[in-house]
mmCIF file of C-alpha atoms in Angstrom:
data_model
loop_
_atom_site.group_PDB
_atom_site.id
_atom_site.type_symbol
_atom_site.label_atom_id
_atom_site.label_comp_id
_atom_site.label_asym_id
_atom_site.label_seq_id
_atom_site.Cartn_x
_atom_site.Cartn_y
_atom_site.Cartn_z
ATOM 1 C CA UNK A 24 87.152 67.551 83.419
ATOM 2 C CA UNK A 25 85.219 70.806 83.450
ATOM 3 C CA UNK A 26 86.053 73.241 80.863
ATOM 4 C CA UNK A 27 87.215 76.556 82.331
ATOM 5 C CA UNK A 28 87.663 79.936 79.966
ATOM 6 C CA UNK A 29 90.559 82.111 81.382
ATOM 7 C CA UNK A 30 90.300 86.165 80.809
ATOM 8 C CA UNK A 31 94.280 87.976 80.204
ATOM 9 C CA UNK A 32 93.433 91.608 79.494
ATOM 10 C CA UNK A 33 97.098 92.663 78.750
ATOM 11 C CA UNK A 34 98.491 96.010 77.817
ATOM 12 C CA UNK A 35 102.112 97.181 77.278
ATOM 13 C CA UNK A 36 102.907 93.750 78.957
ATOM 14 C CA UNK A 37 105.904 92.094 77.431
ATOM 15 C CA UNK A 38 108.331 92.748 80.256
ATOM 16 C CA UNK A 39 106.522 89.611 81.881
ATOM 17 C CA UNK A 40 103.814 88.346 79.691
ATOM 18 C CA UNK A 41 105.644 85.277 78.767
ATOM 19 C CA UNK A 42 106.338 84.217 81.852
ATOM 20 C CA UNK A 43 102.640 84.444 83.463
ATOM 21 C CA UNK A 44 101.754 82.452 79.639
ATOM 22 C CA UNK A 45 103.934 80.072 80.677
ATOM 23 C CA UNK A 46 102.839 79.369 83.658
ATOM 24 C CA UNK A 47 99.278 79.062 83.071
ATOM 25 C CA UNK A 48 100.142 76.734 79.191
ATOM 26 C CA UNK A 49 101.863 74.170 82.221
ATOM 27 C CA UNK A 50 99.060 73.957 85.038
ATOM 28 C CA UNK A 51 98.503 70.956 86.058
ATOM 29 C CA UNK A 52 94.822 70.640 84.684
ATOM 30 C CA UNK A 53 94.619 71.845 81.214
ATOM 31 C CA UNK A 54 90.773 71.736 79.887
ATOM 32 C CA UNK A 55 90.778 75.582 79.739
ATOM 33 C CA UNK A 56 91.292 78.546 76.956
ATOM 34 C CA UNK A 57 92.968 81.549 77.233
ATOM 35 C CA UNK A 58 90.986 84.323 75.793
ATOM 36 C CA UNK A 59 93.213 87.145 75.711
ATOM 37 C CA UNK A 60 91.955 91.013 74.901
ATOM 38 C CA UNK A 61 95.170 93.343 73.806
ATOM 39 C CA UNK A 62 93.956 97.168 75.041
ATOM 40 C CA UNK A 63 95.828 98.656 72.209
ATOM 41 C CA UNK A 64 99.437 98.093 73.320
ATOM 42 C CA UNK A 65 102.289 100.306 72.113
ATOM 43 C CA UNK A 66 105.073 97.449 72.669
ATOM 44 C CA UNK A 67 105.865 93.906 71.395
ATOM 45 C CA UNK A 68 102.605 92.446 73.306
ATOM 46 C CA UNK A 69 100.531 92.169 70.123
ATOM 47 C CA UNK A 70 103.973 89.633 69.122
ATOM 48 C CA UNK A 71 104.012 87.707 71.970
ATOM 49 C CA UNK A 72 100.775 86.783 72.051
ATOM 50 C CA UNK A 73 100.867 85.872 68.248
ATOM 51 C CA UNK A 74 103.590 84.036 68.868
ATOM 52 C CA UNK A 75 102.239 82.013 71.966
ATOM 53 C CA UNK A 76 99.240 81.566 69.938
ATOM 54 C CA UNK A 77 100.952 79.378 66.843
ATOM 55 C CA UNK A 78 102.193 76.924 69.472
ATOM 56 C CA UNK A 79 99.038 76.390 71.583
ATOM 57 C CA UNK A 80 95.581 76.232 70.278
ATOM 58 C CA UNK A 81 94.266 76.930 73.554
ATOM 59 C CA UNK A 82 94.781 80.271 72.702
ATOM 60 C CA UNK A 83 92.158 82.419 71.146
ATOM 61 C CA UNK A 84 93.239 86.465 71.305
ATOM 62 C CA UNK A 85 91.735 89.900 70.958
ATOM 63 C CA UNK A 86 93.168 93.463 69.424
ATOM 64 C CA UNK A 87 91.286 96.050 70.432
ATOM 65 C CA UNK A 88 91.304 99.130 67.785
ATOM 66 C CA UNK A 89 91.189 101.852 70.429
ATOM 67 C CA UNK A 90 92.273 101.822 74.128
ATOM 68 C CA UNK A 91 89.349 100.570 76.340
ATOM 69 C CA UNK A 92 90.970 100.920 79.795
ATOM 70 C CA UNK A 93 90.963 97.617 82.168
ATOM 71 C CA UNK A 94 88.069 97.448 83.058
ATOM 72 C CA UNK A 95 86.383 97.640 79.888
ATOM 73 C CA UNK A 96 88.640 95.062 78.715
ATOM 74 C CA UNK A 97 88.040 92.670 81.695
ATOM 75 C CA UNK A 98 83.766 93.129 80.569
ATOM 76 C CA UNK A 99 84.737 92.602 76.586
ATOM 77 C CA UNK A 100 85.897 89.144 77.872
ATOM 78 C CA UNK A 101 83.090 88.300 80.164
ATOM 79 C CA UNK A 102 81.289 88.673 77.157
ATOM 80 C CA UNK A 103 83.464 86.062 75.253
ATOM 81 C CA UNK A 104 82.823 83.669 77.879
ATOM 82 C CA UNK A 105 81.249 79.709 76.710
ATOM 83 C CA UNK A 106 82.745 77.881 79.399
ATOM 84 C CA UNK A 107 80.814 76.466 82.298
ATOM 85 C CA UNK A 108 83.573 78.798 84.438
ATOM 86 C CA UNK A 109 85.753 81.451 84.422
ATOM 87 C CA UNK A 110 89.369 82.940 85.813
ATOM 88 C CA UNK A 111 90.675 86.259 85.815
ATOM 89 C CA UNK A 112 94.768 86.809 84.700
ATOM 90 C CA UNK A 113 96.816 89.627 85.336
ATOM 91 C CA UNK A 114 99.805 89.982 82.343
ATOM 92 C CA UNK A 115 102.621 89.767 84.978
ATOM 93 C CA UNK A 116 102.215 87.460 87.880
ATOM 94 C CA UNK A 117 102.978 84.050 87.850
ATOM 95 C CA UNK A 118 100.499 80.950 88.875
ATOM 96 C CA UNK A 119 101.880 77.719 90.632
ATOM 97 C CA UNK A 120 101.085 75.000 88.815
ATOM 98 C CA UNK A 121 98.389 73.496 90.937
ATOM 99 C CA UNK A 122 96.860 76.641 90.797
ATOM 100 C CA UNK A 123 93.472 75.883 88.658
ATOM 101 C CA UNK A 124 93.631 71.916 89.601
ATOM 102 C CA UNK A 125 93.279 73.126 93.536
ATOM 103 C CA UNK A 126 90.744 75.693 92.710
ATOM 104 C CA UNK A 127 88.372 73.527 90.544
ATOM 105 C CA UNK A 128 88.680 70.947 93.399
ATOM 106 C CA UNK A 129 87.814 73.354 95.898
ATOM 107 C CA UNK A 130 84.611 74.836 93.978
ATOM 108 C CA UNK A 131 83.041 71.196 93.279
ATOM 109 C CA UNK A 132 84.361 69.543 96.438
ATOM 110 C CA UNK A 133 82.078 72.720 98.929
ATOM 111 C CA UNK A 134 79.415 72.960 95.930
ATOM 112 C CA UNK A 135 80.103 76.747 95.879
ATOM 113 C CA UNK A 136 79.696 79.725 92.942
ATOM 114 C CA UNK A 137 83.137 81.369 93.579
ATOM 115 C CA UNK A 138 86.210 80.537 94.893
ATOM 116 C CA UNK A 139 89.729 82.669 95.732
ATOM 117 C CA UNK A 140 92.836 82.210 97.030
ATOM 118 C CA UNK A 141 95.502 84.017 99.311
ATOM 119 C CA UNK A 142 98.639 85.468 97.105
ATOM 120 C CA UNK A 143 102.554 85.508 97.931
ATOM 121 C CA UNK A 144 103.709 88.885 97.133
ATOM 122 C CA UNK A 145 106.885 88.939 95.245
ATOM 123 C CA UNK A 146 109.049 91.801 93.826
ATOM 124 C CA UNK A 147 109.836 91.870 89.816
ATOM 125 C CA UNK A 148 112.459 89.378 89.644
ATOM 126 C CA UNK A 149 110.410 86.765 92.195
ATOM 127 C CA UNK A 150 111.662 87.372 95.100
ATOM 128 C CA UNK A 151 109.670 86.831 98.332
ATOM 129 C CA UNK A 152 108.660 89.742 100.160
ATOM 130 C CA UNK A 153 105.419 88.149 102.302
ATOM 131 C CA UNK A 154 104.195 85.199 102.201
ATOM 132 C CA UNK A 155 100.539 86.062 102.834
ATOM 133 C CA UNK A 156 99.079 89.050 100.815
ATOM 134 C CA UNK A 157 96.054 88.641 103.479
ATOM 135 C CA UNK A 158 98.755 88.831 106.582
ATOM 136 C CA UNK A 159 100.402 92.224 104.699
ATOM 137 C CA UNK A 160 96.724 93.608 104.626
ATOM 138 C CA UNK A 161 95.660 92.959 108.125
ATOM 139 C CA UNK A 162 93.128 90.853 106.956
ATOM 140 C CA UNK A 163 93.898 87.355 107.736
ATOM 141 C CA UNK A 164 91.259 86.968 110.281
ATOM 142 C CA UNK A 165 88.543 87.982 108.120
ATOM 143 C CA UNK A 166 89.144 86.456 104.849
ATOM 144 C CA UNK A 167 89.065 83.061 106.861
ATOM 145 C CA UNK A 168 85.954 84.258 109.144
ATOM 146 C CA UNK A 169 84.019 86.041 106.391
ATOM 147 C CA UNK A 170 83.229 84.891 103.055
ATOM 148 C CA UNK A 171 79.555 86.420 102.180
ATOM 149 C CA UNK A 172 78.064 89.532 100.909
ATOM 150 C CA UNK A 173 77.238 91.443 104.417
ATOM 151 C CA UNK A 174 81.434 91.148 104.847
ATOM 152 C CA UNK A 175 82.105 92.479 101.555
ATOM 153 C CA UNK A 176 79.307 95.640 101.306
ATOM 154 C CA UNK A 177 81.916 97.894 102.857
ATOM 155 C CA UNK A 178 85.544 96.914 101.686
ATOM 156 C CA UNK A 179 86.755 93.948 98.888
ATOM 157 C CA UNK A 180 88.901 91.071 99.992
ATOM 158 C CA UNK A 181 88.777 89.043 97.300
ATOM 159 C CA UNK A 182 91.184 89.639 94.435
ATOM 160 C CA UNK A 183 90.463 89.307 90.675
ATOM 161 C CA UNK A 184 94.109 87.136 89.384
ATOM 162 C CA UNK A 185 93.110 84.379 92.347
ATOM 163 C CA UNK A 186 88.682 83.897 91.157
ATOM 164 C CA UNK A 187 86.854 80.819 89.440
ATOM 165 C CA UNK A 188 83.776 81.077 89.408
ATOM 166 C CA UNK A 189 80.686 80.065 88.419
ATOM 167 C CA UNK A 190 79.850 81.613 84.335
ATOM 168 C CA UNK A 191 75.929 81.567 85.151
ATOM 169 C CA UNK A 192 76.407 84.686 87.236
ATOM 170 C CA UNK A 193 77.845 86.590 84.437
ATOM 171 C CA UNK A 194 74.601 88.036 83.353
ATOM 172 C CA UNK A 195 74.097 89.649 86.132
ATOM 173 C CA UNK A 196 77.912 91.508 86.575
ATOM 174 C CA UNK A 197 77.373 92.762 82.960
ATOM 175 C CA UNK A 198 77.929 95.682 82.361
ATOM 176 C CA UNK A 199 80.570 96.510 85.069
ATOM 177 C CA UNK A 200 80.688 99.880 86.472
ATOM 178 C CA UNK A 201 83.140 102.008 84.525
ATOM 179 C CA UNK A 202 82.278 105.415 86.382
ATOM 180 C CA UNK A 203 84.896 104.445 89.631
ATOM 181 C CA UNK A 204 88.759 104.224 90.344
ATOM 182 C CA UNK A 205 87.859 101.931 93.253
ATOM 183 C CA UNK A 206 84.869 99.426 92.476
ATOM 184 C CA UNK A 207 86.652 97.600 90.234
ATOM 185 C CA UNK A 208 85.653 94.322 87.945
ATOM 186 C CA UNK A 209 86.621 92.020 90.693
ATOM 187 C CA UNK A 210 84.724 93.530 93.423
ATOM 188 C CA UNK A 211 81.989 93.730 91.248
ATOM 189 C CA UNK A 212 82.307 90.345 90.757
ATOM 190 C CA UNK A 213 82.716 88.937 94.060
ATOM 191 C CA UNK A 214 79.924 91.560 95.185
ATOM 192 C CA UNK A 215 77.271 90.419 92.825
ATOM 193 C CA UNK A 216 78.404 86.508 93.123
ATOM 194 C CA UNK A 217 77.927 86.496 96.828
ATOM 195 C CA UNK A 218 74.276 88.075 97.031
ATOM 196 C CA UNK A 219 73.246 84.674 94.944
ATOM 197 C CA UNK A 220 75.619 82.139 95.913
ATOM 198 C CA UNK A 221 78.323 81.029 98.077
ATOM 199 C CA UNK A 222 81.981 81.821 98.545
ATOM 200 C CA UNK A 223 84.813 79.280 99.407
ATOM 201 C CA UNK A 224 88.761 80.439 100.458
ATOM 202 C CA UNK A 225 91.826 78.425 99.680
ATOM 203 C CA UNK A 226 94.425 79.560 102.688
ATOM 204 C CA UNK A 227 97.711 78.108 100.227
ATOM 205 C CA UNK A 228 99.395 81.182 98.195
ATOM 206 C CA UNK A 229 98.116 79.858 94.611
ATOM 207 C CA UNK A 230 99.662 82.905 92.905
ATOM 208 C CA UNK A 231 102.895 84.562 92.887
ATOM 209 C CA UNK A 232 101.786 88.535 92.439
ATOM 210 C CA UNK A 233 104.375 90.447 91.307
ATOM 211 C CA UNK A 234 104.743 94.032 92.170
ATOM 212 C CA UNK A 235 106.953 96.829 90.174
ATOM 213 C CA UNK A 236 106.739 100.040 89.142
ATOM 214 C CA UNK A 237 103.870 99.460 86.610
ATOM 215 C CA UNK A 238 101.011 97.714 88.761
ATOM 216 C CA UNK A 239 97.743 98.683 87.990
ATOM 217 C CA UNK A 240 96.721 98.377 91.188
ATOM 218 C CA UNK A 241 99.600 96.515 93.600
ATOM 219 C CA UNK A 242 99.626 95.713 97.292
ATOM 220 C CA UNK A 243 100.941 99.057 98.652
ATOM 221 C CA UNK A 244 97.856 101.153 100.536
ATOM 222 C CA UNK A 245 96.612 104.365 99.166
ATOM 223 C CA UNK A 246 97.644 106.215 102.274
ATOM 224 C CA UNK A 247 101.467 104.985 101.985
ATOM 225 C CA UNK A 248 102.683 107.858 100.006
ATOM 226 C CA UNK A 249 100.256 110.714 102.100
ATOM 227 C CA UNK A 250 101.963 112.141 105.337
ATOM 228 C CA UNK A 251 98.771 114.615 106.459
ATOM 229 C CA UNK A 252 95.833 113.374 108.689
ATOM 230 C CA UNK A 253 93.419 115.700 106.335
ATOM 231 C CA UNK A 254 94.396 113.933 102.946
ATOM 232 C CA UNK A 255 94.149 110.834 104.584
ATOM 233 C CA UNK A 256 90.633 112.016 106.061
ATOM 234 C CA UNK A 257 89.727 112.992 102.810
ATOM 235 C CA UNK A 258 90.985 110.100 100.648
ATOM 236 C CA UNK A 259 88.815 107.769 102.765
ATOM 237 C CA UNK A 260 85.669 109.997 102.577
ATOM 238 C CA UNK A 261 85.867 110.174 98.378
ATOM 239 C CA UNK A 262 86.305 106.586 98.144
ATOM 240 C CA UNK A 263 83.650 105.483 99.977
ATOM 241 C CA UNK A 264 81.274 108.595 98.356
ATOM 242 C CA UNK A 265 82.134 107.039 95.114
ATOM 243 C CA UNK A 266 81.537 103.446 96.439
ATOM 244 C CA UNK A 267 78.076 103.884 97.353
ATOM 245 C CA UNK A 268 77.527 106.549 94.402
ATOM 246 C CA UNK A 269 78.407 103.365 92.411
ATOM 247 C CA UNK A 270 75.675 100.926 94.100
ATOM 248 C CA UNK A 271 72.652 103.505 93.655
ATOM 249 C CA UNK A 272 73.927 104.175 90.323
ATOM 250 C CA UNK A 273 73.680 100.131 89.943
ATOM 251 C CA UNK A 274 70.694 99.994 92.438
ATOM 252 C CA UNK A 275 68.872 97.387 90.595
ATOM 253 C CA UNK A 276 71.647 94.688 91.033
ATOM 254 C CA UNK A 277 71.242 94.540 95.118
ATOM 255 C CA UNK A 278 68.141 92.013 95.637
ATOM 256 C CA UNK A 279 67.836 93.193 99.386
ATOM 257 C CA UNK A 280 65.664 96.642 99.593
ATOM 258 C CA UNK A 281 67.479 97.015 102.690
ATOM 259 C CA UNK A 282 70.957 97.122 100.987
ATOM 260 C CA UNK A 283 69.054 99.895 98.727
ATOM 261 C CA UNK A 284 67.599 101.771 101.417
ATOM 262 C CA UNK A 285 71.474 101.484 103.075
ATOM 263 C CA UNK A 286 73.675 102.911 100.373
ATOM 264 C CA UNK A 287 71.616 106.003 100.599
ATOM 265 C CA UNK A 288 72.066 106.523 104.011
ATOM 266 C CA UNK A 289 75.515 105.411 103.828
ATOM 267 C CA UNK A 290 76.119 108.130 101.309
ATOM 268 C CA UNK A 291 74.362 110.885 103.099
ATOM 269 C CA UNK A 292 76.732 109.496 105.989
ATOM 270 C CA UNK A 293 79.897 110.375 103.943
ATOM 271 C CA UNK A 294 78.584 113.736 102.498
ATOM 272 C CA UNK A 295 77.806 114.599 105.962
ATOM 273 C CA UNK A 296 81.412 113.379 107.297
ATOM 274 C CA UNK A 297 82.654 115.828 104.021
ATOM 275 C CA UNK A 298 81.405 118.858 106.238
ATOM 276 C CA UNK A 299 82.382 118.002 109.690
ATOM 277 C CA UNK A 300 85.842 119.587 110.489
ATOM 278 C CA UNK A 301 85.979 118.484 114.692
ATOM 279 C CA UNK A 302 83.137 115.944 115.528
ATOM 280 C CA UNK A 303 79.758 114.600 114.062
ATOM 281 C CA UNK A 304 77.392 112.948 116.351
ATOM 282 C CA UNK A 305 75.248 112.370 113.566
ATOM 283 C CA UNK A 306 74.371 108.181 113.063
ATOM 284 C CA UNK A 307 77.096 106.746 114.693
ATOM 285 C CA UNK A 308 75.026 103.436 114.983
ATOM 286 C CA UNK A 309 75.002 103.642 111.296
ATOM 287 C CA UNK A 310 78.962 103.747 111.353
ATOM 288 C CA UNK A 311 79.538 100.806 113.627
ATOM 289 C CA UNK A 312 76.557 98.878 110.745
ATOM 290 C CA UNK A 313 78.784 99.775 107.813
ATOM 291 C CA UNK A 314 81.816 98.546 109.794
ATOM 292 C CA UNK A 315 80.677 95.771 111.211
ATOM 293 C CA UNK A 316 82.981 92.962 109.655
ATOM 294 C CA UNK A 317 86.240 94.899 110.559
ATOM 295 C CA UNK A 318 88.896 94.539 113.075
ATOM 296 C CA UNK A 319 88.705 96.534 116.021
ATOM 297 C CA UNK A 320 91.577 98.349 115.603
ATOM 298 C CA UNK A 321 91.144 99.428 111.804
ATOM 299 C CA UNK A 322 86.995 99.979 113.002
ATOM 300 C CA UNK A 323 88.243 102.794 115.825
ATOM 301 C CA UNK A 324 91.131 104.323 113.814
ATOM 302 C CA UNK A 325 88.425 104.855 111.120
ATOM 303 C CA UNK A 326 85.568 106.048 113.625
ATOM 304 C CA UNK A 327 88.013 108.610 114.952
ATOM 305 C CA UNK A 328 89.460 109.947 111.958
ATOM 306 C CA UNK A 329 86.219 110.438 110.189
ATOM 307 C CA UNK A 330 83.380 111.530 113.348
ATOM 308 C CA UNK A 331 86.218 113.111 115.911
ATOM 309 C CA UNK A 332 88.722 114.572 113.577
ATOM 310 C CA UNK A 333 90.357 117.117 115.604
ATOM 311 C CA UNK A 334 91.384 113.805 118.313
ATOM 312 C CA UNK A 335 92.484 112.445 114.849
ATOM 313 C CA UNK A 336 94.474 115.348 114.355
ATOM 314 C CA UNK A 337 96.261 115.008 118.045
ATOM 315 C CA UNK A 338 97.103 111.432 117.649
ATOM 316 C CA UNK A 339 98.681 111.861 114.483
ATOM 317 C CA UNK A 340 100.524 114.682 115.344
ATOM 318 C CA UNK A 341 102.160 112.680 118.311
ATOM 319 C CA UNK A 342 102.193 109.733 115.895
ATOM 320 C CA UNK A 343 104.689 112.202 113.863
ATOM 321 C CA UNK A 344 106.820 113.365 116.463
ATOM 322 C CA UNK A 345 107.254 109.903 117.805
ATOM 323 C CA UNK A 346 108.476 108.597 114.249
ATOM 324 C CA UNK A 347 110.901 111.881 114.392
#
């Protein structure tokens, strides 16, 4: 039974930290540690994990002196890792108890360096509120089509509480980018995994992911709470300026020149988008490139929001009265 190191960064977590402990302590496979880094917490965390530590050896934990933020957290375990693989926990969600067993079996059965899983998205006392994280997002299709690098350049699919993977990679994620709200540890991870390896999906829910007031970073979209075109514009502009600010910055880790050659023309793209207040008709064959993996629909609502804004701008504004 391979051995399999499991990373918990928690923080202020002990609305729900016993419960996710719990359910990981009673998976069905149990060769695995919990390596658990405490960001500083202000509540009863430190105690809980103290106290879940005297009954389980499995157990080895972390107190951080300052605050390190989670993503610094997330690398400060990567570090700690000895096992031949490695999981990512959230403090609050809660895995089924096949969850690792079906995961390991999927990663030796397909030979592959990473594998994932879809999520059942629950509110804070467990209730069900979709069965499919994928099916909330729209992308169904294309986590079951699309498992390799070229499908995740542009946008992640592949959440951080639902990895194994491979430990031998790990040299080559360190350090994680720290410099971006939206290229976080598990992109990064999936990112660099599938440039040297391959990818597997489980379709089953492995994961209950719990969502309530204090997510890090939940299932709602970044647009929910924004009700004009031009924020929205905007908001999708910065984040993928920072995205491929992020890659040059971490140029080195792309093996493909081409991939090096692309982020700089995909960020000249989306300084030149930045200016453009009613069309571009600048390198719309580099647009349709970038977007190449996406669904139709979510590929043309893009194209016209960011090259033909003021069409954008009569759409939405019929969008609006129509919701009226």
């Amino acid at each position: 039974m391979e051995k399999i190191d499991i990373l918990l960064a928690t923080y202020n977590g002990e609305t729900y930290l016993k419960e996710q402990l719990d359910s990981i302590l009673n998976q069905t496979y149990s060769n695995f540690r919990i390596l658990i880094s405490d960001d500083n917490s202000e509540d009863s965390t430190k105690n809980i994990i103290e106290e879940y530590a005297k009954k389980d050896n499995r157990i080895k934990f972390f107190f951080q002196e300052r605050n390190l933020g989670v993503i610094a957290n997330f690398e400060f375990l990567l570090k700690k890792v000895e096992a031949e693989f490695y999981m990512f926990s959230d403090q609050d969600d809660i895995w089924k108890e096949n969850k690792i067993e079906l995961s390991m079996k999927k990663i030796l059965e397909e030979n592959c360096d990473l594998v994932y899983t879809n999520l059942e998205v629950v509110d804070k006392d467990l209730n069900i509120t979709y069965d499919s994280y994928w099916k909330l997002k729209g992308l169904e299709e294309k986590v079951k089509k699309y498992n390799n690098f070229e499908s995740l350049y542009l946008n992640n699919f592949i959440t951080g509480c639902t990895m194994l993977s491979k430990s031998e990679f790990i040299s080559e994620i360190l350090p994680l980018p720290k410099e971006s709200k939206y290229v976080l540890h598990d992109y990064w991870t999936a990112l660099i995994v599938s440039q040297r390896g391959k990818i597997s999906y489980i379709e089953e829910p492995l994961i209950k992911y719990r969502q309530h007031k204090k997510n890090s970073v939940g299932s709602k979209k970044k647009t929910d709470s924004i009700n004009s075109l031009n924020e929205i514009r905007k908001l999708f502009i910065d984040v993928k300026k920072e995205h491929f600010e992020v890659f040059i910055t971490n140029e080195n880790k792309f093996i493909d020149e081409k991939y090096r050659i692309l982020n700089r023309k995909a960020l000249e793209y989306y300084k030149t988008l930045e200016q453009t207040k009613n069309i571009n008709f600048k390198n719309w064959k580099l647009f349709f490139k970038l977007y190449k993996y996406e669904k139709f629909m979510y590929k043309m609502e893009n194209f016209i929001i960011l090259n033909i804004p003021f069409v954008a701008k009569v759409l939405f504004g019929i969008k609006t009265l129509v919701k009226k």
